[in-house]
Short mmCIF file of C-alpha atoms in Angstrom, two decimals:
data_model
loop_
_atom_site.label_atom_id
_atom_site.label_comp_id
_atom_site.label_asym_id
_atom_site.label_seq_id
_atom_site.Cartn_x
_atom_site.Cartn_y
_atom_site.Cartn_z
CA ALA P 1 111.54 92.36 176.44
CA ALA P 2 113.09 89.54 178.41
CA THR P 3 114.59 90.30 181.78
CA GLY P 4 117.82 92.20 181.35
CA GLN P 5 117.08 93.18 177.72
CA ALA P 6 116.33 96.77 176.72
CA CYS P 7 113.20 97.67 174.75
CA ASP P 8 113.68 99.33 171.39
CA PRO P 9 111.36 102.40 171.35
CA THR P 10 111.79 102.79 167.57
CA VAL P 11 109.92 99.61 166.66
CA PRO P 12 106.73 100.69 164.86
CA VAL P 13 103.47 99.38 166.26
CA PRO P 14 100.71 99.31 163.66
CA VAL P 15 97.45 100.98 164.70
CA THR P 16 94.33 99.61 163.08
CA THR P 17 91.73 102.24 162.34
CA PRO P 18 88.11 101.09 162.35
CA ALA P 19 86.07 101.55 159.19
CA VAL P 20 82.28 101.70 159.15
CA SER P 21 80.32 101.42 155.91
CA VAL P 22 76.58 101.99 155.61
CA ALA P 23 73.98 100.65 153.19
CA LYS P 24 70.23 101.11 153.04
CA THR P 25 67.66 98.77 151.54
CA ALA P 26 63.88 98.71 151.32
CA SER P 27 61.10 96.17 150.99
CA PRO P 28 59.60 96.51 148.48
CA ALA P 29 62.97 97.20 146.86
CA ALA P 30 64.06 100.60 145.60
CA GLY P 31 62.54 101.28 142.18
CA THR P 32 59.52 99.08 142.87
CA THR P 33 56.17 100.84 142.44
CA VAL P 34 54.23 101.42 145.67
CA ALA P 35 50.70 102.69 146.34
CA VAL P 36 49.08 105.01 148.87
CA GLY P 37 48.44 103.03 152.06
CA GLN P 38 51.28 100.59 151.43
CA THR P 39 53.95 100.01 154.09
CA ILE P 40 57.64 100.08 153.19
CA THR P 41 60.24 98.50 155.50
CA TYR P 42 63.60 100.29 155.43
CA THR P 43 66.76 98.56 156.71
CA LEU P 44 69.95 100.39 157.62
CA THR P 45 73.08 98.22 157.86
CA SER P 46 76.44 99.33 159.25
CA THR P 47 79.45 97.09 158.74
CA VAL P 48 82.37 97.61 161.13
CA THR P 49 85.76 96.38 159.85
CA ASN P 50 89.41 96.49 160.98
CA ALA P 51 88.72 97.27 164.67
CA ALA P 52 86.00 98.22 167.14
CA THR P 53 84.54 101.71 166.70
CA THR P 54 86.27 104.57 168.48
CA THR P 55 83.54 107.17 167.92
CA LEU P 56 79.75 107.18 167.94
CA SER P 57 78.41 106.17 164.54
CA THR P 58 75.18 108.04 163.90
CA LEU P 59 72.72 107.45 161.06
CA THR P 60 70.11 110.14 160.46
CA ASP P 61 67.33 108.96 158.16
CA THR P 62 64.82 111.60 157.07
CA LEU P 63 61.57 110.41 155.51
CA GLY P 64 60.66 112.25 152.35
CA ALA P 65 57.32 113.81 151.48
CA GLY P 66 54.52 111.28 151.18
CA LEU P 67 55.82 108.98 153.94
CA THR P 68 54.52 108.58 157.50
CA PHE P 69 56.78 106.95 160.10
CA GLY P 70 55.52 103.64 161.50
CA ALA P 71 57.74 101.86 164.03
CA ILE P 72 61.28 100.68 164.63
CA GLY P 73 61.67 96.89 164.45
CA ALA P 74 61.74 94.78 167.60
CA ASN P 75 65.49 94.08 167.31
CA PRO P 76 67.48 97.27 166.62
CA GLY P 77 70.74 95.30 166.17
CA GLY P 78 72.97 97.20 168.59
CA TYR P 79 71.61 100.61 167.63
CA THR P 80 69.92 103.05 169.96
CA CYS P 81 67.20 104.80 167.94
CA THR P 82 64.97 107.81 168.43
CA THR P 83 62.36 109.44 166.22
CA VAL P 84 61.23 113.03 166.04
CA GLY P 85 58.55 113.59 163.42
CA SER P 86 59.88 112.24 160.14
CA VAL P 87 63.51 111.91 161.31
CA VAL P 88 64.85 108.57 162.55
CA THR P 89 68.24 108.77 164.29
CA CYS P 90 70.14 105.58 165.16
CA THR P 91 73.51 105.41 166.92
CA LEU P 92 76.06 102.61 167.34
CA PRO P 93 78.07 103.12 170.54
CA ILE P 94 81.82 103.56 170.88
CA GLY P 95 83.42 100.14 171.14
CA THR P 96 81.04 98.37 168.75
CA PRO P 97 83.05 95.31 167.65
CA ILE P 98 83.77 94.18 164.11
CA GLY P 99 80.58 92.88 162.51
CA SER P 100 77.40 93.80 160.70
CA TYR P 101 74.55 95.63 162.48
CA SER P 102 71.08 96.19 161.04
CA VAL P 103 68.01 98.09 162.16
CA SER P 104 64.66 98.18 160.37
CA TYR P 105 61.72 100.52 160.57
CA THR P 106 58.48 101.01 158.68
CA ALA P 107 56.84 103.93 156.90
CA THR P 108 53.49 104.12 155.15
CA VAL P 109 52.90 105.85 151.81
CA ASN P 110 50.37 108.59 152.59
CA ALA P 111 47.86 110.54 150.48
CA SER P 112 50.30 113.42 149.90
CA ALA P 113 52.62 111.14 147.88
CA THR P 114 52.88 112.33 144.29
CA THR P 115 55.03 110.65 141.65
CA SER P 116 57.50 108.99 144.04
CA VAL P 117 58.51 108.61 147.68
CA SER P 118 62.11 108.86 148.74
CA ASN P 119 64.30 109.02 151.81
CA SER P 120 68.00 109.16 152.53
CA VAL P 121 70.27 108.23 155.39
CA VAL P 122 73.15 110.54 156.31
CA PRO P 123 75.97 108.92 158.33
CA THR P 124 78.11 110.98 160.72
CA GLY P 125 80.91 110.18 163.17
CA GLY P 126 82.96 108.04 160.81
CA PRO P 127 80.61 105.88 158.75
CA THR P 128 80.44 106.33 154.99
CA CYS P 129 77.96 105.06 152.43
CA THR P 130 79.19 102.03 150.52
CA LEU P 131 78.13 104.01 147.44
CA PRO P 132 76.21 107.32 147.47
CA ALA P 133 73.30 105.56 145.76
CA ASN P 134 73.24 102.99 148.59
CA CYS P 135 72.05 105.61 151.08
CA THR P 136 68.95 106.78 149.19
CA VAL P 137 65.84 104.77 148.38
CA ASN P 138 63.29 105.97 145.84
CA ASN P 139 60.03 104.24 144.92
CA PRO P 140 57.60 105.43 142.22
CA VAL P 141 53.99 105.80 143.42
CA THR P 142 50.99 104.42 141.59
CA LYS P 143 47.92 106.59 141.86
CA THR P 144 44.47 105.89 140.52
CA THR P 145 42.12 108.74 139.63
CA ILE P 146 38.46 108.02 138.89
CA VAL P 147 36.28 110.51 137.01
CA LYS P 148 32.54 110.08 136.52
CA THR P 149 30.75 111.83 133.65
CA ALA P 150 27.17 111.77 132.44
CA ASN P 151 25.47 112.23 129.07
CA PRO P 152 23.54 114.47 129.11
CA ALA P 153 26.11 116.38 131.17
CA ALA P 154 25.64 116.94 134.88
CA GLY P 155 23.32 119.92 135.47
CA SER P 156 21.55 119.49 132.13
CA PRO P 157 17.76 119.11 132.23
CA VAL P 158 16.42 115.62 131.52
CA ALA P 159 12.93 114.34 130.83
CA VAL P 160 11.10 111.46 132.49
CA GLY P 161 11.98 108.29 130.60
CA GLN P 162 15.14 109.76 129.07
CA THR P 163 18.25 107.57 129.21
CA ILE P 164 21.29 108.93 131.02
CA THR P 165 24.64 107.31 130.20
CA TYR P 166 27.24 107.36 132.99
CA THR P 167 30.91 106.81 132.24
CA LEU P 168 33.59 106.00 134.82
CA THR P 169 37.16 106.64 133.69
CA SER P 170 40.01 105.27 135.79
CA THR P 171 43.49 106.64 135.17
CA VAL P 172 46.52 104.94 136.66
CA THR P 173 49.74 106.98 136.88
CA GLY P 174 53.19 106.04 138.08
CA GLY P 175 52.93 102.33 137.45
#
């Protein structure tokens, strides 16, 4: 108020509450078939709107069965990340300004993968998933099985000069 004027304490002052939304993507993209030994890059993106964050925003991303953690990308985009086994935890600090923040990490499809590999991020401290489906990534796994048979069958006696026919059968599942 100007000098000599009284302030009106009943004037409402709007308070802007920060909002943080989270989305998760993968490369190759969710739904794309992957194979044992292949590396998947996961990216977690938090978008801060309305105002700077007032609480820690934590993303806990647990790798599913059939995935082995690789490494966090060189630029964690404002996040502080730690890993313990198959759990990646990334935190945006209090006071993170309005904007979009992304962190990427890799995981390799391992031999224990069956029909698919999946992992989900769980936000705590204020963030919410843009859609529940945007916080889970699932990729079908292609597996190849090779079976060798012989005719006459393995273990059967054969004579010198007899022809043995070998058959290799390759079965691809999941892709």
